[in-house]
PDB file of C-alpha atoms in Angstrom:
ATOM      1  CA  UNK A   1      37.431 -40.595  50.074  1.00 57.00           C
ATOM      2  CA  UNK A   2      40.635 -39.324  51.143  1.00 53.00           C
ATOM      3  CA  UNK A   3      42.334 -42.164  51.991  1.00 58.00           C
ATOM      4  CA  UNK A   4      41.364 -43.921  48.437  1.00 54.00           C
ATOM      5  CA  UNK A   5      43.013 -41.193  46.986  1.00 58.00           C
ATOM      6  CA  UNK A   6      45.908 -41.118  49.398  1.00 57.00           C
ATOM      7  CA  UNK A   7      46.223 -45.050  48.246  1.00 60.00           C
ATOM      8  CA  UNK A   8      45.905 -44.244  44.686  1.00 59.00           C
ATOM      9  CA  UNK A   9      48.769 -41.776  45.222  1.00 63.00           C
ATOM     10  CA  UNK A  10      51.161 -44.506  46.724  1.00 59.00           C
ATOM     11  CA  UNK A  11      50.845 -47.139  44.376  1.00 60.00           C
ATOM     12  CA  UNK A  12      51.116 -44.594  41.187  1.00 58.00           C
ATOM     13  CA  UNK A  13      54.764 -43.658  42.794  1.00 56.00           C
ATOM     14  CA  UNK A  14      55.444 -47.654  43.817  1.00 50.00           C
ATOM     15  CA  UNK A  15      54.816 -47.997  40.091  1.00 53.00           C
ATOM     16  CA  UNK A  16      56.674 -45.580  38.824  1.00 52.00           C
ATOM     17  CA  UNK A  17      60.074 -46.574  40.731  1.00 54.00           C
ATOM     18  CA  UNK A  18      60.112 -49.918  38.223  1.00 51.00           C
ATOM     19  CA  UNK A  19      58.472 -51.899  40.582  1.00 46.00           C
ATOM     20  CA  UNK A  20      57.778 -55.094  38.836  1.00 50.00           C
ATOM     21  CA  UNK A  21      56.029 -58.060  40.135  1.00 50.00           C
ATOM     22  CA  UNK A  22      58.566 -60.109  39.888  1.00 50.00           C
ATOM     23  CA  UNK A  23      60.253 -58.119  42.495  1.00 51.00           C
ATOM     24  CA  UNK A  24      57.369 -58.508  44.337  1.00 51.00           C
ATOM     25  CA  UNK A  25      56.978 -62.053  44.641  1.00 56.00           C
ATOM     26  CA  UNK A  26      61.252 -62.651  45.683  1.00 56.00           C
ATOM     27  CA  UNK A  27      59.837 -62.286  49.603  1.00 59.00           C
ATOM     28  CA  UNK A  28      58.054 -65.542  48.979  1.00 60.00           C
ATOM     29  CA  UNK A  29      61.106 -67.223  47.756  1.00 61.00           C
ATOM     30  CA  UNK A  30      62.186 -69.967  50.498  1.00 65.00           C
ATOM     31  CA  UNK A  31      65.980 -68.917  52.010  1.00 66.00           C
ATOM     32  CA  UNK A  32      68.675 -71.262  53.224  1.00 68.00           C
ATOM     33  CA  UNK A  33      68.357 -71.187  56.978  1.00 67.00           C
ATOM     34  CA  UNK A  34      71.315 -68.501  58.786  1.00 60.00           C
ATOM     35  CA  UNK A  35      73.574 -70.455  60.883  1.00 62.00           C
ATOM     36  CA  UNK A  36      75.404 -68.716  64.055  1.00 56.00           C
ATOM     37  CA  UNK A  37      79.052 -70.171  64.812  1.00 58.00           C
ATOM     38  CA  UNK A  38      78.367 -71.244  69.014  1.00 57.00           C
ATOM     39  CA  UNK A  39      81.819 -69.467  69.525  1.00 56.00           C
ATOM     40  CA  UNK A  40      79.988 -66.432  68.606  1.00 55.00           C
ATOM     41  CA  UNK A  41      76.357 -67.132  69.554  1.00 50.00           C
ATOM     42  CA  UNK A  42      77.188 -68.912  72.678  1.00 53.00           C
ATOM     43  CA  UNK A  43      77.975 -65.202  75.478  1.00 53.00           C
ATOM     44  CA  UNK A  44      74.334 -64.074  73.604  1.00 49.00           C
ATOM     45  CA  UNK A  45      72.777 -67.326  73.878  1.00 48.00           C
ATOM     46  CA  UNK A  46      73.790 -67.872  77.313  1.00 50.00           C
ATOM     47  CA  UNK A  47      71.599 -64.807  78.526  1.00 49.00           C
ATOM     48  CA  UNK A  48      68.834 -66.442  77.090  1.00 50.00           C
ATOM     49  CA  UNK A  49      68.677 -69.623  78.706  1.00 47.00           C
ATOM     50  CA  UNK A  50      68.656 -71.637  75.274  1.00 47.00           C
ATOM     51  CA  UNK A  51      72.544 -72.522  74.302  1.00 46.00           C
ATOM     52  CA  UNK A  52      73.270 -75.183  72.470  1.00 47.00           C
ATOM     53  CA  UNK A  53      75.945 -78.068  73.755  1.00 50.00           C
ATOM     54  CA  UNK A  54      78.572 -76.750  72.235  1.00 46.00           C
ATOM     55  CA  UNK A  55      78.489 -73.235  73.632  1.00 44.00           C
ATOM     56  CA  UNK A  56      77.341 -74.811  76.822  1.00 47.00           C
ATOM     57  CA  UNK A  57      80.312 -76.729  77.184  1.00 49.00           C
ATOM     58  CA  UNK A  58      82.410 -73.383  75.916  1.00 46.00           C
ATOM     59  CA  UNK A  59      81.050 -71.468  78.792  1.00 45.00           C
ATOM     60  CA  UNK A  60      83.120 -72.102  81.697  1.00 46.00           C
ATOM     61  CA  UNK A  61      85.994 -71.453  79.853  1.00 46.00           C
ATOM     62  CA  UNK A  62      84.455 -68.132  78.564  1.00 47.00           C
ATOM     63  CA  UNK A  63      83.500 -67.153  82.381  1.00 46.00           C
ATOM     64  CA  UNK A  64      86.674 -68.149  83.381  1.00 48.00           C
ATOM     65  CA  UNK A  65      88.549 -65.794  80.498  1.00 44.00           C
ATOM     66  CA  UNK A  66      86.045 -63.072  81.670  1.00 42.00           C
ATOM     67  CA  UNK A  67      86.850 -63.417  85.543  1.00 48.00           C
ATOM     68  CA  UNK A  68      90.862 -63.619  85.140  1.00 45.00           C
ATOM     69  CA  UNK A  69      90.934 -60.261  82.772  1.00 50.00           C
ATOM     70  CA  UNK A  70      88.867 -57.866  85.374  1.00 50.00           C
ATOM     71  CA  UNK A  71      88.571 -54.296  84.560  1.00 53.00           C
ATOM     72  CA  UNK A  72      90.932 -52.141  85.902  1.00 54.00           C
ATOM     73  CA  UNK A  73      89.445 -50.152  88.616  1.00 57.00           C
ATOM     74  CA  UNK A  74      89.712 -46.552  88.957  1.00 53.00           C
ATOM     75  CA  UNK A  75      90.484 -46.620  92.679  1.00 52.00           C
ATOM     76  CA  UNK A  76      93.642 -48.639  92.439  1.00 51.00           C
ATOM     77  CA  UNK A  77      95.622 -46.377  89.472  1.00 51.00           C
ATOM     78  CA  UNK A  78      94.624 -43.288  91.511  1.00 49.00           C
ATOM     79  CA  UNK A  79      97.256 -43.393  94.419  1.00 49.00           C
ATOM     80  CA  UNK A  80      99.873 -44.745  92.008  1.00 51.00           C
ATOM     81  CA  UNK A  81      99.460 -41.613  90.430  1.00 51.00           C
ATOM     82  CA  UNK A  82      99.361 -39.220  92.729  1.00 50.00           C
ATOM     83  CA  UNK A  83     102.546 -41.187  94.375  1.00 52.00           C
ATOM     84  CA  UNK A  84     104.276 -40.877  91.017  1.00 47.00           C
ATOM     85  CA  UNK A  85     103.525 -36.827  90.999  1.00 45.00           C
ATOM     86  CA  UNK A  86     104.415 -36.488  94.428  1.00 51.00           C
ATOM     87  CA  UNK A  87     107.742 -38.567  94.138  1.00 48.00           C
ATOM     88  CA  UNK A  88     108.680 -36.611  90.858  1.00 50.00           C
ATOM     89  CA  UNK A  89     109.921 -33.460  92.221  1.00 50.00           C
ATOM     90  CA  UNK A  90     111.702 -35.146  94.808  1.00 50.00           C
ATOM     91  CA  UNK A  91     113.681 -36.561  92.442  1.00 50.00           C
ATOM     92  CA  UNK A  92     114.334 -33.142  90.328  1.00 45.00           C
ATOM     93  CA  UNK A  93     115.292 -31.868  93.517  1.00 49.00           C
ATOM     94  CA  UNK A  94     117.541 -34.773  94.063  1.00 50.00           C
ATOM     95  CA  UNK A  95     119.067 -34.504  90.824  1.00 48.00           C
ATOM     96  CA  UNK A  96     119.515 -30.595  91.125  1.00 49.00           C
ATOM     97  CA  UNK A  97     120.565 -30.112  94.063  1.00 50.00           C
ATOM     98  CA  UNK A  98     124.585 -30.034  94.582  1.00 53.00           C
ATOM     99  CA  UNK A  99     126.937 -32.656  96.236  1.00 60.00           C
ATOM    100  CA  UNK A 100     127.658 -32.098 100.019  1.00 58.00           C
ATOM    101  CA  UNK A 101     131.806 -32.320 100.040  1.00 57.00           C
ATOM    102  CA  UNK A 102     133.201 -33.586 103.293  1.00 61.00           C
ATOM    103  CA  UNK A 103     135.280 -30.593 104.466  1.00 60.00           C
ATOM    104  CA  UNK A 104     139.003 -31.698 105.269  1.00 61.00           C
ATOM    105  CA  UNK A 105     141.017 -30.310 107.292  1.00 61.00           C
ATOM    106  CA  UNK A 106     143.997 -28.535 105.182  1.00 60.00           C
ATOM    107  CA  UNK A 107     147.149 -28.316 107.173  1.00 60.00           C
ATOM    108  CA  UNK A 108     149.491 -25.857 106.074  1.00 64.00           C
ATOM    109  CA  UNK A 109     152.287 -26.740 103.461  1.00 77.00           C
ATOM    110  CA  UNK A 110     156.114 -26.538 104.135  1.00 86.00           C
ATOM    111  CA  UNK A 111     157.714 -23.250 102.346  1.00 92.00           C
ATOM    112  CA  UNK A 112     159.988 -24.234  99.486  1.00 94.00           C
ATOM    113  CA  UNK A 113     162.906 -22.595 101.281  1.00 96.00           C
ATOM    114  CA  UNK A 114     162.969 -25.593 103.924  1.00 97.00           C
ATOM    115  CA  UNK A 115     163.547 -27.787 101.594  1.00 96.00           C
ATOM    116  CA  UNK A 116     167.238 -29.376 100.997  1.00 97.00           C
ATOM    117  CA  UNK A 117     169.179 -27.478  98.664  1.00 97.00           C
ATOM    118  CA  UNK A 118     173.336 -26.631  97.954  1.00 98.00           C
ATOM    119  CA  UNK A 119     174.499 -23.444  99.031  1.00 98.00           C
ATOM    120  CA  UNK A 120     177.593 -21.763  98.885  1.00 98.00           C
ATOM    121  CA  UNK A 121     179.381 -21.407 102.036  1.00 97.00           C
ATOM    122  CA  UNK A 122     183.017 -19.769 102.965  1.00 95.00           C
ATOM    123  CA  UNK A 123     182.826 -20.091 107.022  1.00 94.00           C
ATOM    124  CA  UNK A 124     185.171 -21.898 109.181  1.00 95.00           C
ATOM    125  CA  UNK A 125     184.409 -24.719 110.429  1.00 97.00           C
ATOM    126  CA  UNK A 126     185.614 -27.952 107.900  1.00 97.00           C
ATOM    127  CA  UNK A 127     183.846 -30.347 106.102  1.00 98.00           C
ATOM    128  CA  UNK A 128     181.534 -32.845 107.779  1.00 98.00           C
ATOM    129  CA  UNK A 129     180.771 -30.367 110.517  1.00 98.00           C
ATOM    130  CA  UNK A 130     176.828 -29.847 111.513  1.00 98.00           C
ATOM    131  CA  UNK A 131     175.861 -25.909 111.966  1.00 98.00           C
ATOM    132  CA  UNK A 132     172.312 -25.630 113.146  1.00 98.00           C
ATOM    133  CA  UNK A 133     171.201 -21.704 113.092  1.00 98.00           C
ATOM    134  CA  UNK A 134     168.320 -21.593 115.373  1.00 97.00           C
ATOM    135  CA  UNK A 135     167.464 -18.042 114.187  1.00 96.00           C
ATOM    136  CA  UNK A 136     166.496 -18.585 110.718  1.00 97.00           C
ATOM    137  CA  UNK A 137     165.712 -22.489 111.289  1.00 98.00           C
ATOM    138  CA  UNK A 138     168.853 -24.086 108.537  1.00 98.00           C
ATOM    139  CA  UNK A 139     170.817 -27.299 109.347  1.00 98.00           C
ATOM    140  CA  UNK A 140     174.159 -26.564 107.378  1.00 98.00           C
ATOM    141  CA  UNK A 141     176.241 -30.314 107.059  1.00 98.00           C
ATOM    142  CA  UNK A 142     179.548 -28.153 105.374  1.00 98.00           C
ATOM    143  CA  UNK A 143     181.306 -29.894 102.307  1.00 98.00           C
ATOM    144  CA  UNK A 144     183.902 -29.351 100.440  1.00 96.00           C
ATOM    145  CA  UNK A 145     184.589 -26.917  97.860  1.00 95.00           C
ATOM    146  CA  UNK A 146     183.205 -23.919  99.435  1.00 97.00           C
ATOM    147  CA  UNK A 147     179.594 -25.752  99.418  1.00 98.00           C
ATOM    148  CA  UNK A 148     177.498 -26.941 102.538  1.00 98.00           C
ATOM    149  CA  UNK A 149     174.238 -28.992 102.222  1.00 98.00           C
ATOM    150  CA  UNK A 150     170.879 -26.463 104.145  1.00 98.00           C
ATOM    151  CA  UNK A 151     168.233 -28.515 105.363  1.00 98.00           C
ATOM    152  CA  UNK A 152     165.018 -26.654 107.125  1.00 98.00           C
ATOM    153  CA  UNK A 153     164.710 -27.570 110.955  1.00 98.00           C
ATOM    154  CA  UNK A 154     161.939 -27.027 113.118  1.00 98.00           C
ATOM    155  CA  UNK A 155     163.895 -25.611 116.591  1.00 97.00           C
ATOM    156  CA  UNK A 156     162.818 -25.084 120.426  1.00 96.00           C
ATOM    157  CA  UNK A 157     160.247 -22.712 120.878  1.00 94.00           C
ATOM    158  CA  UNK A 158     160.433 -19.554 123.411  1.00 95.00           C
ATOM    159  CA  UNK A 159     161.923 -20.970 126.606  1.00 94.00           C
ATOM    160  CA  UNK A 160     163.711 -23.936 125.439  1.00 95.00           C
ATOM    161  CA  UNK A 161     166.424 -22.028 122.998  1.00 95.00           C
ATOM    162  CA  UNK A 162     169.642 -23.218 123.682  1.00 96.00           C
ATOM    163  CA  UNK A 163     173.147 -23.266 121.807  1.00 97.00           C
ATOM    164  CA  UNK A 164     176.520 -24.973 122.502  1.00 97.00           C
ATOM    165  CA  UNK A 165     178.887 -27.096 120.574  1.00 98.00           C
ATOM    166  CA  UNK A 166     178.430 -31.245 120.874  1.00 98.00           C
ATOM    167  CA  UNK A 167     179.319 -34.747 118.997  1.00 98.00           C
ATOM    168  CA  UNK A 168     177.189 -36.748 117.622  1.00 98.00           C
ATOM    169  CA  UNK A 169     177.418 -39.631 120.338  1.00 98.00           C
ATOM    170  CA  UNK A 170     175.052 -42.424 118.606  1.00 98.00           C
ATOM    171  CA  UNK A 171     172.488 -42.807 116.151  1.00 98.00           C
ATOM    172  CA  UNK A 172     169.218 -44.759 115.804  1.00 97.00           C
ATOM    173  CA  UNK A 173     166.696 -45.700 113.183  1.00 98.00           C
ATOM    174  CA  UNK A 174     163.103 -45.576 113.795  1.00 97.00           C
ATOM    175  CA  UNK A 175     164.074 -44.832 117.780  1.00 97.00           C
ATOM    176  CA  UNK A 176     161.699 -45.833 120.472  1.00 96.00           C
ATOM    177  CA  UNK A 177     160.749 -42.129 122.816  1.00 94.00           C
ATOM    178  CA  UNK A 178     161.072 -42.300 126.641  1.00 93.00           C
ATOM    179  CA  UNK A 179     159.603 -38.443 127.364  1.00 92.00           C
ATOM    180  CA  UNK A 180     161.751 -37.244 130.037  1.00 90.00           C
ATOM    181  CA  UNK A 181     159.909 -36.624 133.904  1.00 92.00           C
ATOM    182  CA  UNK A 182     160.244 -33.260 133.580  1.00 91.00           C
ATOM    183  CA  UNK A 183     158.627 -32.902 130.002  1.00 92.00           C
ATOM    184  CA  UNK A 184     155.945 -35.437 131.754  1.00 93.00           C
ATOM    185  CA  UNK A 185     155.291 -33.518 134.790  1.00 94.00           C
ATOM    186  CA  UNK A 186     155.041 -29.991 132.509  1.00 91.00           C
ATOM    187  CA  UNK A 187     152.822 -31.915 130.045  1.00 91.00           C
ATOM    188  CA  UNK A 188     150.348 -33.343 132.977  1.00 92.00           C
ATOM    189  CA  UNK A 189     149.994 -29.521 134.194  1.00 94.00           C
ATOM    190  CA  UNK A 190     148.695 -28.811 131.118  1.00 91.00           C
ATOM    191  CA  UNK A 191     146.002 -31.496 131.409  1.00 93.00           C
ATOM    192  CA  UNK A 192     147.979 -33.439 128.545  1.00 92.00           C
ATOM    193  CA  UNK A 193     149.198 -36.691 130.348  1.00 92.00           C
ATOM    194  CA  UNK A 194     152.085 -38.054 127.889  1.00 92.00           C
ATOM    195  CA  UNK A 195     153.117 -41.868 128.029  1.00 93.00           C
ATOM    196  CA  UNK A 196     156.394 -43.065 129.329  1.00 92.00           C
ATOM    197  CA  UNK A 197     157.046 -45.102 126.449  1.00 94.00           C
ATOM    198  CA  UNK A 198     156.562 -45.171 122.613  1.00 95.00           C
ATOM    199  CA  UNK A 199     157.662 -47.205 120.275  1.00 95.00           C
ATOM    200  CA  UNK A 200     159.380 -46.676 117.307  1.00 95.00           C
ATOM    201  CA  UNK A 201     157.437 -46.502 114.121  1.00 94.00           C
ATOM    202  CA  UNK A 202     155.332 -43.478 111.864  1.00 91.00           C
ATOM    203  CA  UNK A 203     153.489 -42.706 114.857  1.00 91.00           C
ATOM    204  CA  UNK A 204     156.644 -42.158 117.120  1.00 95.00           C
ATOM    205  CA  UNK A 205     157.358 -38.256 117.635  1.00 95.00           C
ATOM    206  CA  UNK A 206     161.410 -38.898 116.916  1.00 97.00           C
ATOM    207  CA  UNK A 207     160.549 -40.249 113.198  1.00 97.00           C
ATOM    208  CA  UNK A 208     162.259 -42.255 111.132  1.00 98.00           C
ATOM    209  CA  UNK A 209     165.535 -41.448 112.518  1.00 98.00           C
ATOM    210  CA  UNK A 210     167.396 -39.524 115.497  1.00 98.00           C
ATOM    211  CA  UNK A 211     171.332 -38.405 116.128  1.00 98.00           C
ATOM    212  CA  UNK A 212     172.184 -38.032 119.538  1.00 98.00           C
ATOM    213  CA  UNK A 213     173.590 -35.349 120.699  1.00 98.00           C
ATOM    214  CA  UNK A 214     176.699 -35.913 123.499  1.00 96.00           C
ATOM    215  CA  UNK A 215     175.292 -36.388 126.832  1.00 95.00           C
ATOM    216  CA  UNK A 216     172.258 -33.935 126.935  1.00 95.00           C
ATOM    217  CA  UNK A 217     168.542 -34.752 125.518  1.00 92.00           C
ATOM    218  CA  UNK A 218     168.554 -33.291 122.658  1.00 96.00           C
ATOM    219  CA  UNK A 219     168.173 -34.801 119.556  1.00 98.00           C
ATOM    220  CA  UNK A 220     168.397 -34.252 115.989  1.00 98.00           C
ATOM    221  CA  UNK A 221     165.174 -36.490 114.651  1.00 98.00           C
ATOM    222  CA  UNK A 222     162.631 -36.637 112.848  1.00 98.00           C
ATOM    223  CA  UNK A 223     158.987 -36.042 112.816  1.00 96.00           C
ATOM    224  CA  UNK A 224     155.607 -36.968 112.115  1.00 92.00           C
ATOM    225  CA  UNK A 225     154.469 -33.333 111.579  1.00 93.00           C
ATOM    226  CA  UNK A 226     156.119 -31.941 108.650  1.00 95.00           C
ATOM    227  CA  UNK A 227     154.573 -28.793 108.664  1.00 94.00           C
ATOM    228  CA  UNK A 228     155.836 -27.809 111.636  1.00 95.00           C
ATOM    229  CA  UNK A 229     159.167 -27.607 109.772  1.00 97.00           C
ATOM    230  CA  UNK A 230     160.491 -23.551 109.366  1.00 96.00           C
ATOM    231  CA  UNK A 231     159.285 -22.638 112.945  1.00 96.00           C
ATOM    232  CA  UNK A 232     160.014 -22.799 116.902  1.00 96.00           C
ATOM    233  CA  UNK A 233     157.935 -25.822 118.175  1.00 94.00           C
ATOM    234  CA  UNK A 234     160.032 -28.127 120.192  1.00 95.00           C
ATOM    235  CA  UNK A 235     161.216 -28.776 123.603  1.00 94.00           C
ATOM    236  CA  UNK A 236     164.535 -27.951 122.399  1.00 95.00           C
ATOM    237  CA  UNK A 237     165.243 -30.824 120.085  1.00 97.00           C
ATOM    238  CA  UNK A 238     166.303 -30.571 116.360  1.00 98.00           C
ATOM    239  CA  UNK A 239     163.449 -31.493 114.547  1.00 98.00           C
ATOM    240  CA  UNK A 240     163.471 -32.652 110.443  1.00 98.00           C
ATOM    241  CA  UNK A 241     161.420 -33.968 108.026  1.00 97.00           C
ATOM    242  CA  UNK A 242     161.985 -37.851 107.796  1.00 97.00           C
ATOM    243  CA  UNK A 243     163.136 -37.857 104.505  1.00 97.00           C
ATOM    244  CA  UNK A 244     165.870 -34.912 105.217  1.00 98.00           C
ATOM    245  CA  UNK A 245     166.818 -36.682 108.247  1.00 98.00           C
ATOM    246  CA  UNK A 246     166.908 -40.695 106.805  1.00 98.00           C
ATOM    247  CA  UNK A 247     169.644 -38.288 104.361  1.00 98.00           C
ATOM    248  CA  UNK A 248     171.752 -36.283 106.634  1.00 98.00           C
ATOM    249  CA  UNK A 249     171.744 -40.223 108.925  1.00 98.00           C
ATOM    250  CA  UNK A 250     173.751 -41.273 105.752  1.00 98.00           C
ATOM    251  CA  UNK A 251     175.959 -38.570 105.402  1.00 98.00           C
ATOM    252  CA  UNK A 252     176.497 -37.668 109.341  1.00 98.00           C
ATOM    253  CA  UNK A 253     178.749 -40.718 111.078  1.00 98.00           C
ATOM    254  CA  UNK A 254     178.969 -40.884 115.502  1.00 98.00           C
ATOM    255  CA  UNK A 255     181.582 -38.029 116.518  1.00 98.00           C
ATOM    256  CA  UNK A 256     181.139 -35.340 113.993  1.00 98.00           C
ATOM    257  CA  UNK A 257     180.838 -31.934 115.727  1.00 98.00           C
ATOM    258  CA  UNK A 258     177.663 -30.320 116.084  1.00 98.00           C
ATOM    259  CA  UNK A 259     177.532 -26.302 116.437  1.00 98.00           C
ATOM    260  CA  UNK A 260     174.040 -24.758 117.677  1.00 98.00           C
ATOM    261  CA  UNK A 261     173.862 -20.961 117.658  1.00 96.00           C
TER     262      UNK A 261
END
């Protein structure tokens, strides 16, 4: 009984919806058959065993689009990562930290007051005479007009002072050095062992140029240490920057007087 009225119920509210038999009888009505493209059906087909030609001859190339796009794997990104993170504060640090500068060694500069300059000068001795005060460390070449031209002079240090009045007995540019035996033999007890011969050129110790003075071994020259230039650091020889000296060569001819004090 209660499933008659349970039926009864479901058809009253199947009727009452509009259903018409008209409706009802469109599920009888014959459909045009569905058709699949193979492109499509063909991967789905394929697992069933039943493909048609077409998508059977379309799989190999499907399989072989499958096999040459793999799936990235996990395992392989992993290190790249982590390389990538570990690598990336070694380059902030790079970046951040500051520029090693070679250190240089800085030699000292020549004071301004060595350098060549006019002066005024009222002593006695006459034009073209050379006055080298060994005290103070001038070259004086006297002109005329109450004027002499001061050059700075690097002079012999304590022990090889000397003074005396001389001519300038020859002159050389860019002079080759022959160190005398005794400057050799004072040298070797040092544990410095000095050659018997140098050439001249920029690394010869005379410079670019050297006046002669009489028949001793002194020198006026020049030098390959500038800075040495204001103090007492020769053997006894006159020692001048080579531009100063390549200047008072021009100016200075063989027999002018030379006054050390």
């Amino acid at each position: 009984m209660k499933r008659v009225l349970f039926l009864f119920t479901c058809l009253a509210g199947v009727f009452s919806m509009g259903f018409s038999p008209a409706l009802a009888n469109d599920r009888y009505i014959e459909r045009p058959p569905v058709r699949v493209s193979p492109d499509l059906a063909a991967p789905w087909l394929l697992q069933l065993g039943h493909a048609p030609d077409s998508a059977r001859r379309a799989a190999p190339e499907q399989r072989r689009a499958y096999r040459t796009q793999p799936a990235p794997r996990a395992t392989k990104q992993a290190p790249q990562r982590q390389r990538a993170v570990q690598t990336q504060p070694a380059r902030v640090q790079q970046a951040s930290a500051p520029r090693m500068v070679q250190k240089r060694a800085v030699r000292p500069q020549i004071n301004p007051i060595y350098l060549p300059q006019v002066v005024a000068y009222d002593g006695k001795h006459k034009p073209g005479t050379v006055i080298i005060d060994t005290r103070d460390n001038f070259l004086f070449l006297v002109e005329k007009n109450g004027k002499a031209r001061r050059y700075g002079v690097g002079t012999g240090k304590p022990g090889f002072e000397w003074a005396g009045t001389h001519k300038v007995s020859a002159k050389r540019e860019w002079p080759d050095w022959r160190p005398p035996a005794e400057m050799i033999a004072r040298e070797k007890a040092k544990g410095r062992h000095l050659p018997t011969f140098v050439a001249g050129g920029i690394e010869n110790p005379l410079g670019a140029r050297a006046l002669y003075l009489g028949s001793t071994l002194y020198r006026i020259h020049g030098t390959n240490q500038p800075w040495t230039i204001g103090a007492a650091v020769s053997s006894g020889c006159i020692r001048m920057r080579n531009e100063d000296v390549v200047n008072l060569y021009e100016r200075v001819p063989v027999g002018a007087t030379v006054v050390v004090m």
